[in-house]
Tab-separated table of C-alpha atoms in Angstrom:
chain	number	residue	atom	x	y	z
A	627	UNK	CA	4.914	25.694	-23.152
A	628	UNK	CA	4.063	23.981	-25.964
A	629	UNK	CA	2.426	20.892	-25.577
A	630	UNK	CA	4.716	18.122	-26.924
A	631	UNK	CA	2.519	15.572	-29.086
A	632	UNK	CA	2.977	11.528	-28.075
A	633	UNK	CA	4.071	9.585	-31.076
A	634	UNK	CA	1.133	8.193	-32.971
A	635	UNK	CA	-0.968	6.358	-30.964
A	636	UNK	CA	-0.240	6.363	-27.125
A	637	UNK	CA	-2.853	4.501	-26.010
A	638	UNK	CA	-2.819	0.583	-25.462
A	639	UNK	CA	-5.811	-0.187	-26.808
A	640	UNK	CA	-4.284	1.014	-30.704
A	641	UNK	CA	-0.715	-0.545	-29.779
A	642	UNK	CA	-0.422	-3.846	-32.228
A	643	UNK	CA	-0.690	-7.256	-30.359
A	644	UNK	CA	2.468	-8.417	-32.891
A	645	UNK	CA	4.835	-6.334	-30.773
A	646	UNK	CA	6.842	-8.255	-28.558
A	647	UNK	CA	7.198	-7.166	-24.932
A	648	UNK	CA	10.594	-5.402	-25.553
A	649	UNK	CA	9.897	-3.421	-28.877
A	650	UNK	CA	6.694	-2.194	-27.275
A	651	UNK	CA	8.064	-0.995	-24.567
A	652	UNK	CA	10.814	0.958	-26.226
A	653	UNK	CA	7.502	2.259	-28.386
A	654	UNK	CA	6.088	3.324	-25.426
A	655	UNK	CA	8.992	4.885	-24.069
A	656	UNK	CA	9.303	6.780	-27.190
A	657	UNK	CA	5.490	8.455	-25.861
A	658	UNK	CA	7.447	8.647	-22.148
A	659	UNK	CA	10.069	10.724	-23.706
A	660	UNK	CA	7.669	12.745	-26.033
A	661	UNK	CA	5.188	13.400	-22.763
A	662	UNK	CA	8.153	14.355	-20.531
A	663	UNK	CA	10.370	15.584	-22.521
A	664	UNK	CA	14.656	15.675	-21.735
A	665	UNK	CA	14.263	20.118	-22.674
A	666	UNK	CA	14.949	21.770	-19.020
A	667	UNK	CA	14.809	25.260	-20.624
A	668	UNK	CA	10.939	24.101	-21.088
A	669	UNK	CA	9.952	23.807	-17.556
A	670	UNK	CA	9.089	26.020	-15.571
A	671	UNK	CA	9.359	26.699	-11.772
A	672	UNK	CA	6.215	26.138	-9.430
A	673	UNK	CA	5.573	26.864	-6.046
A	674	UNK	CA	5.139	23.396	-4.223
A	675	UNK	CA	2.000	23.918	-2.547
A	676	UNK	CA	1.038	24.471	-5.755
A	677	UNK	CA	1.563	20.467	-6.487
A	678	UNK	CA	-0.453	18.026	-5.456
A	679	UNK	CA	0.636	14.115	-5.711
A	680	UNK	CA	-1.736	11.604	-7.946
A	681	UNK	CA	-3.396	8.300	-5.452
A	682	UNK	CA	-2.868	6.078	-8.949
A	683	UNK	CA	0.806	7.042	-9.535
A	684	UNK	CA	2.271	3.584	-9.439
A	685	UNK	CA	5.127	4.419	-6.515
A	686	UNK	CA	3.560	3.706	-3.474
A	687	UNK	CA	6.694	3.462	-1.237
A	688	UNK	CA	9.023	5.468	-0.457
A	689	UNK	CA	12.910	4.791	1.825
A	690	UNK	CA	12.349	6.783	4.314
A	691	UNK	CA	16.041	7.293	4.649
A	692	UNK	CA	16.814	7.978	0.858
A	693	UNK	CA	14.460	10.998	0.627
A	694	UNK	CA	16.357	12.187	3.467
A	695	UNK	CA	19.322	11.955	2.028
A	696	UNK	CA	17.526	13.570	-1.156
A	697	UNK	CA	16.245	16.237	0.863
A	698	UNK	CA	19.882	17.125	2.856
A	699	UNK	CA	21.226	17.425	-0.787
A	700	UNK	CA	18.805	19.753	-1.564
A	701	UNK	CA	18.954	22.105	1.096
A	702	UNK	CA	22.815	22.336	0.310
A	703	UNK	CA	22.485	22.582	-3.928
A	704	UNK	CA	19.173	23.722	-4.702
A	705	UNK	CA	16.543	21.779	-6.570
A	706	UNK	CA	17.510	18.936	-9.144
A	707	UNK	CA	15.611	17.297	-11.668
A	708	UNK	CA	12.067	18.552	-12.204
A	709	UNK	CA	8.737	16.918	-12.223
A	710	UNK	CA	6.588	15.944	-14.653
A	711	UNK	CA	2.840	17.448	-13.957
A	712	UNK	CA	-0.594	17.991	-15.337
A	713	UNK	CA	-2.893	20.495	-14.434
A	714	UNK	CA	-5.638	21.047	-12.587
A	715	UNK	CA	-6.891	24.591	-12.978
A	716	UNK	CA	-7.059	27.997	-11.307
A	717	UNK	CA	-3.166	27.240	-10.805
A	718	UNK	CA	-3.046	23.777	-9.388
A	719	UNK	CA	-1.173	20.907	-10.767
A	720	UNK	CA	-1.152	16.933	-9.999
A	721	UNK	CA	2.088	14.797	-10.093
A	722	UNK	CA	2.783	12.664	-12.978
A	723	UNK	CA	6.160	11.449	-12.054
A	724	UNK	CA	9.070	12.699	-9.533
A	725	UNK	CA	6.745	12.544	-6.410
A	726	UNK	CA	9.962	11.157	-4.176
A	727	UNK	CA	11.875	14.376	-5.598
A	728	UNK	CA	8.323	16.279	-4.641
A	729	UNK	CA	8.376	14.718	-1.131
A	730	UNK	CA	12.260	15.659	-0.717
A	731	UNK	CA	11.673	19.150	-1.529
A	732	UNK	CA	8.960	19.457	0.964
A	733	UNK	CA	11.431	17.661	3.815
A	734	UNK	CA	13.896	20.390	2.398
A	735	UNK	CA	11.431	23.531	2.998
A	736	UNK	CA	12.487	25.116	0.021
A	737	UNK	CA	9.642	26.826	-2.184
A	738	UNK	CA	9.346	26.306	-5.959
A	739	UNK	CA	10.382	23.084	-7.560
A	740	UNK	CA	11.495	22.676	-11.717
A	741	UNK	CA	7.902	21.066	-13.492
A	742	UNK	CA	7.211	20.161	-17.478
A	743	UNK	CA	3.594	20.522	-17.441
A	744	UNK	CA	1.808	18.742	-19.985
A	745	UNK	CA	-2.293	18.107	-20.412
A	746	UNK	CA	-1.733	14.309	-20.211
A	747	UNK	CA	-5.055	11.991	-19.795
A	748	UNK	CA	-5.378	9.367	-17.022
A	749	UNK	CA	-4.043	7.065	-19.686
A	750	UNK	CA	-1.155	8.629	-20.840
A	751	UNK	CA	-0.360	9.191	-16.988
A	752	UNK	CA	-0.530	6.107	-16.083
A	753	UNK	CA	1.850	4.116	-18.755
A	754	UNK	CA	4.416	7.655	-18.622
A	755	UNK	CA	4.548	6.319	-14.630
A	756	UNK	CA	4.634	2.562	-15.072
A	757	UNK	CA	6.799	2.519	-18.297
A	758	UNK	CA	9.724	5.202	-15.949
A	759	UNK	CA	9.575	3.440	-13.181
A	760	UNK	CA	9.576	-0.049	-15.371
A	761	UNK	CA	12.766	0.976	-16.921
A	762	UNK	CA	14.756	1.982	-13.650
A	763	UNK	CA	13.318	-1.020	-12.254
A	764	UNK	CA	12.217	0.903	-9.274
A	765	UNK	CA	9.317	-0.704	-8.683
A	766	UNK	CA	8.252	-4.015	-6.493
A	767	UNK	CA	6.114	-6.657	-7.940
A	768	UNK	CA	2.681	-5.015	-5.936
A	769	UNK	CA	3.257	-1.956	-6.988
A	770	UNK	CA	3.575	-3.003	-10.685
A	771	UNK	CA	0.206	-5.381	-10.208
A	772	UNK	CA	-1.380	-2.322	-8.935
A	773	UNK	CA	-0.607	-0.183	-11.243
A	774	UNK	CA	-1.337	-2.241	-14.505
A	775	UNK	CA	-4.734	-3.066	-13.106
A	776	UNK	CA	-5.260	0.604	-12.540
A	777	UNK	CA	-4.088	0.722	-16.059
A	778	UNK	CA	-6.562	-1.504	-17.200
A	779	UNK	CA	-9.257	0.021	-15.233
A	780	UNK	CA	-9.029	3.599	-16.652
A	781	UNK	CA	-8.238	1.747	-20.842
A	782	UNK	CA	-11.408	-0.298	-20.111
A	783	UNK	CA	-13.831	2.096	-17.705
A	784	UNK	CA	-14.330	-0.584	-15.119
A	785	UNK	CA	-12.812	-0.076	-11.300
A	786	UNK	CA	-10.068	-2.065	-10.379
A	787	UNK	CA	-12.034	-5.009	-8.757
A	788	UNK	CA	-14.349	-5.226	-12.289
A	789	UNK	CA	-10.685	-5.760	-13.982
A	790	UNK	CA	-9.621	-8.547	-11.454
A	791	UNK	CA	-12.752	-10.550	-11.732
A	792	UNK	CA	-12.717	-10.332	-15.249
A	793	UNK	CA	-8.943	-11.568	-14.997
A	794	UNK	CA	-9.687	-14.576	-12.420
A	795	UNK	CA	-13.247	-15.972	-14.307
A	796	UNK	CA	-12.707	-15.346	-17.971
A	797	UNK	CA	-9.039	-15.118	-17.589
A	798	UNK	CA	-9.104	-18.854	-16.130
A	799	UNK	CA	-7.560	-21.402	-18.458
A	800	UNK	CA	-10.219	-23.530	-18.255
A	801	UNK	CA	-12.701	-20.880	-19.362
A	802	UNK	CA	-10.674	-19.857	-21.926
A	803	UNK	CA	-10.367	-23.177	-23.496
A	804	UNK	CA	-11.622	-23.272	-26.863
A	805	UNK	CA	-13.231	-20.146	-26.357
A	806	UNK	CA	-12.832	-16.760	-28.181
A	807	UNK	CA	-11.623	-14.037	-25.240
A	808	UNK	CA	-14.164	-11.307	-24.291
A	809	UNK	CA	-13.240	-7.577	-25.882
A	810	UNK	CA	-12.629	-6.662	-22.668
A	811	UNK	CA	-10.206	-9.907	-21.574
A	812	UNK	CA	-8.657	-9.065	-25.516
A	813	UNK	CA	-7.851	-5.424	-24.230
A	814	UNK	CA	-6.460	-7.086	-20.857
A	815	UNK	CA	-4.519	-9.161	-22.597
A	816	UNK	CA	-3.271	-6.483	-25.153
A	817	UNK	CA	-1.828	-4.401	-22.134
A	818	UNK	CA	-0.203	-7.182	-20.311
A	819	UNK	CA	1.765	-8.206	-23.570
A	820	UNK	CA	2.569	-4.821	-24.032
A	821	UNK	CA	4.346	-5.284	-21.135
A	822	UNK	CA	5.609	-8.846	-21.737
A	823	UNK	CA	3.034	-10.442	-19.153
A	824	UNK	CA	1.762	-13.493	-19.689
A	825	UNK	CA	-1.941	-13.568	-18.724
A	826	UNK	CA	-1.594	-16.810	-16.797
A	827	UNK	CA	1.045	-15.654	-14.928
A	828	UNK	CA	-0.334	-12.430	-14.158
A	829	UNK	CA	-3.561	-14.289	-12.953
A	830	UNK	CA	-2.060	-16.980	-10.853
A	831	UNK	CA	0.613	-15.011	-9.185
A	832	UNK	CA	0.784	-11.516	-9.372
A	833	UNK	CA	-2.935	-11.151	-8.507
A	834	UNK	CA	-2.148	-12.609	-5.451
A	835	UNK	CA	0.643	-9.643	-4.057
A	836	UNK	CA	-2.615	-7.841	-3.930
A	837	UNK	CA	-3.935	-9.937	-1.287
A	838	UNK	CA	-1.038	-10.318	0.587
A	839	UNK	CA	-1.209	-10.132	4.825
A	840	UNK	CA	0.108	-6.487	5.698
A	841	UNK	CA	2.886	-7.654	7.000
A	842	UNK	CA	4.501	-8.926	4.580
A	843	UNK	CA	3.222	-6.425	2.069
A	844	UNK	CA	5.077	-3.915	3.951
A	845	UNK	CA	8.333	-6.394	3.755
A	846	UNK	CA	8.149	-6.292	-0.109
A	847	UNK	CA	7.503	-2.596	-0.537
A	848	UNK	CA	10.340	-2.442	1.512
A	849	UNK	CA	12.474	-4.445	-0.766
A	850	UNK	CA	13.044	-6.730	1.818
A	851	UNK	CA	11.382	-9.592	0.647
A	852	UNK	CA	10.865	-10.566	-3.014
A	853	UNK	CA	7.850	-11.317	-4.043
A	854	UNK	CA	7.786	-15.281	-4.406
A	855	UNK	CA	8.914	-14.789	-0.860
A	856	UNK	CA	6.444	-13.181	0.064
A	857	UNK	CA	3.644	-15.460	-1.626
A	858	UNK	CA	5.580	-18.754	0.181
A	859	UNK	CA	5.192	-17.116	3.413
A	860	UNK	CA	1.486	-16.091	3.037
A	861	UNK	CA	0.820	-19.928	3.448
A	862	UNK	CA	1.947	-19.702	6.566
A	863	UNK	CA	-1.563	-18.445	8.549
A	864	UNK	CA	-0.250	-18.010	12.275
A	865	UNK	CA	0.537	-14.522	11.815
A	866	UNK	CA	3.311	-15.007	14.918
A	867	UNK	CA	5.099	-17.935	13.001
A	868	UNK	CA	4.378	-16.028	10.242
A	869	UNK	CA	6.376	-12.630	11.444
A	870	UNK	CA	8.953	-14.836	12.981
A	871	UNK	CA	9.982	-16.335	9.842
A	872	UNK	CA	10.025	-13.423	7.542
A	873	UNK	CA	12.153	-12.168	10.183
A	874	UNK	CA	14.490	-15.037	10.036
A	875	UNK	CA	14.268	-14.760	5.952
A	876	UNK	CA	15.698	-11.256	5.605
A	877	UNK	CA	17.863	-11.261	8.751
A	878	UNK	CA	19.526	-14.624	7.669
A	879	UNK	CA	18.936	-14.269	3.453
A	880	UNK	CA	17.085	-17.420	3.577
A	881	UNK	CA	17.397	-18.550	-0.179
A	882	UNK	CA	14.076	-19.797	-1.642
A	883	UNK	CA	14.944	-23.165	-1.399
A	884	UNK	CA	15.909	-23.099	2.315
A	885	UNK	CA	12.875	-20.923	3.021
A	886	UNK	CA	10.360	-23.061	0.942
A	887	UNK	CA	11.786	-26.158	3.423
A	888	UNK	CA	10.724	-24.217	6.637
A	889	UNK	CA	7.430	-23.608	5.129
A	890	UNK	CA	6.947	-26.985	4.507
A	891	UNK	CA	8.169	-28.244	7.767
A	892	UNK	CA	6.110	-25.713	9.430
A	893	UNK	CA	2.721	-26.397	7.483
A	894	UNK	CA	3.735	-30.069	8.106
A	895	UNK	CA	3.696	-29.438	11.955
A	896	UNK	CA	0.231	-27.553	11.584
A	897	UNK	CA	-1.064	-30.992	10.059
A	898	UNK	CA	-0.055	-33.338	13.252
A	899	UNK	CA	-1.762	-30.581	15.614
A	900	UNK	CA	-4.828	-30.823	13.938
A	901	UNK	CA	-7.784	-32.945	16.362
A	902	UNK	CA	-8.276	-36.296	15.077
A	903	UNK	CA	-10.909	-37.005	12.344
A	904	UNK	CA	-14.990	-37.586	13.688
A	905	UNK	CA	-14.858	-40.811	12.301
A	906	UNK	CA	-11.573	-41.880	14.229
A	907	UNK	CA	-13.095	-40.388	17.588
A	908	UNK	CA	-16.109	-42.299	17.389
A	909	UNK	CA	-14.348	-45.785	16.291
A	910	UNK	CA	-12.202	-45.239	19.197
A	911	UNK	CA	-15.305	-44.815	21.490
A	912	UNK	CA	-16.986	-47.935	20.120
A	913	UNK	CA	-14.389	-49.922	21.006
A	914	UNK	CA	-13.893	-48.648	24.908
A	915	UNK	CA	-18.052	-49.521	24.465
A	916	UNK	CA	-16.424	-53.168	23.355
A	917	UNK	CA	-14.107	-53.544	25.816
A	918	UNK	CA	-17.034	-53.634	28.991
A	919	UNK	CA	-15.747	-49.733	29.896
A	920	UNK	CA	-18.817	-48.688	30.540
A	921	UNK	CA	-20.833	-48.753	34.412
A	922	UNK	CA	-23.405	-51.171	34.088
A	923	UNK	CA	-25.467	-49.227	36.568
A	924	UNK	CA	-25.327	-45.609	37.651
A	925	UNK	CA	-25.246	-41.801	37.152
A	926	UNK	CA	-22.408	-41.991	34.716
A	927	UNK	CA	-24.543	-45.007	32.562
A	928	UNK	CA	-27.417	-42.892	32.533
A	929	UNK	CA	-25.576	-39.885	30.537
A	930	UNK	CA	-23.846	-42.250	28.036
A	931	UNK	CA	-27.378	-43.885	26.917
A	932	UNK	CA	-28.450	-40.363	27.026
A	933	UNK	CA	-25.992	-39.033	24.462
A	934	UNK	CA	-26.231	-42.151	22.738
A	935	UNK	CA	-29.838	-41.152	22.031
A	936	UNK	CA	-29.011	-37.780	20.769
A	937	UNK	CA	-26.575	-39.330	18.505
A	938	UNK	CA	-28.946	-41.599	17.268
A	939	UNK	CA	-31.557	-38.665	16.314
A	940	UNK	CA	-28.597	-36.896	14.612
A	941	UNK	CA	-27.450	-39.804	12.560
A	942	UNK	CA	-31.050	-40.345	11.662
A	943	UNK	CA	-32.111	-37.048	10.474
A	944	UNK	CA	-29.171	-36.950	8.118
């Protein structure tokens, strides 16, 4: 087929910062449509061990139940849909977007599955996924914050962890105060209002899904725990309370304000179990010395004056 051309410029770097979040994104979904096209008499049919999914496609989980479901429907229609792909060579092609359809087919056994193939770059691949997905709202918050700082990574040439520590240092308020941004922070910042993300928020929050306790990441890719949730329950460190009230969250529906109590009261009862402070402990030894508790004479005298000593050299080498 034909390879269908994006409209103008596709890639974020030449999209105008004026835009507002919602006019760019119908701009870029023009480029979607244009890169995957609506035309089924364009696609073609491909055998599916002839398809390989993409690591960076920004779906990361998928109901085990719904594709299923997908696949039973399958077996009993045939292939729906198609896939959008890219290839590889010598007859090989990499997922763009329908790997849950992909994965269905395979539970399904059948053979060939409907692609539009188009030479799309790592760019173009990335915002066709994360703009689809965007728009169907089919994607949690982690899976989003993954795959715009993927996004960024491949725009700027950097690897992921470059792109967050540019994000957290130079994307800190206070470095950013009275301060021109960096090229690189300008082209982070272009993409995120592309997107309407506010670099602050981005930064402060959804940074933080990323380094989220397994647990709980699992619970939001699930879509059984939003994502402030999720962040209010990563305070939590005992990973047994922890479990036990993310449990109670989605079993009961725990609103945020309920839930954001129990964190509270258990973070509270974390504080009272903590040992006393050093300066406390030895006050309160001083004045059992005060009070005439100690043997005047004896084995037990001798090992007081004998840690007494040792605390002594401590104090004085400080």
């Amino acid at each position: 087929m034909a390879r269908k051309a994006l409209p103008k410029k596709t890639h974020f770097g030449n999209l105008s910062s004026e835009q507002g979040g919602e006019d760019t994104l119908n701009y870029m979904m023009q480029g979607v449509q244009a890169l995957g096209g609506n035309d089924n008499a364009a696609a073609i049919w491909v055998e599916i061990d002839k398809i390989e999914p993409w690591e960076h496609q920004p779906r990361h989980y998928f109901d085990e139940e719904k594709l299923q479901e997908l696949a039973v429907s399958f077996k009993k229609t045939g292939f729906r849909g198609v896939l959008n792909v890219r290839p590889l060579g010598q007859g090989q092609y990499q997922i763009v977007a329908g790997e849950r359809r992909w994965r269905a087919a395979m539970i399904a056994g059948l053979d060939k599955v409907r692609c539009l193939v188009d030479d799309c770059t790592d760019e173009e691949a990335l915002q066709f996924g994360l703009v689809e997905n965007l728009i169907r709202e089919d994607l949690s918050k982690l899976e989003e914050t993954q795959g715009l700082v993927d996004l960024m990574a491949v725009r700027l040439g950097f690897s992921p962890d470059q792109v967050i520590h540019i994000i957290r240092t130079e994307g800190h308020s206070d470095a950013r105060r009275n301060v021109s941004p960096s090229e690189h922070l300008s082209a982070i910042i272009e993409i995120l209002n592309s997107f309407g993300i506010d670099l602050e928020t981005f930064r402060t929050k959804w940074l933080r899904t990323l380094e989220l306790p397994e647990d709980l990441k699992q619970a939001h890719l699930k879509d059984k725990l939003s994502y402030n949730k999720a962040l209010l329950l990563s305070r939590i460190a005992n990973k047994k309370q922890r479990e036990a009230l993310t449990a109670q969250t989605i079993t009961e529906n725990l609103s945020f304000r309920d839930l954001t109590a129990e964190v509270k009261r258990l973070l509270a009862g974390r504080e009272k179990e903590k040992p006393e402070p050093l300066v406390k402990r030895i006050k309160k030894v001083t004045r059992d010395i005060q009070l005439n508790k100690i043997p005047k004479t004896g084995e037990k005298r001798k090992q007081i004056e004998t840690l007494l000593e040792q605390l002594e050299q401590v104090v004085d080498s400080l």
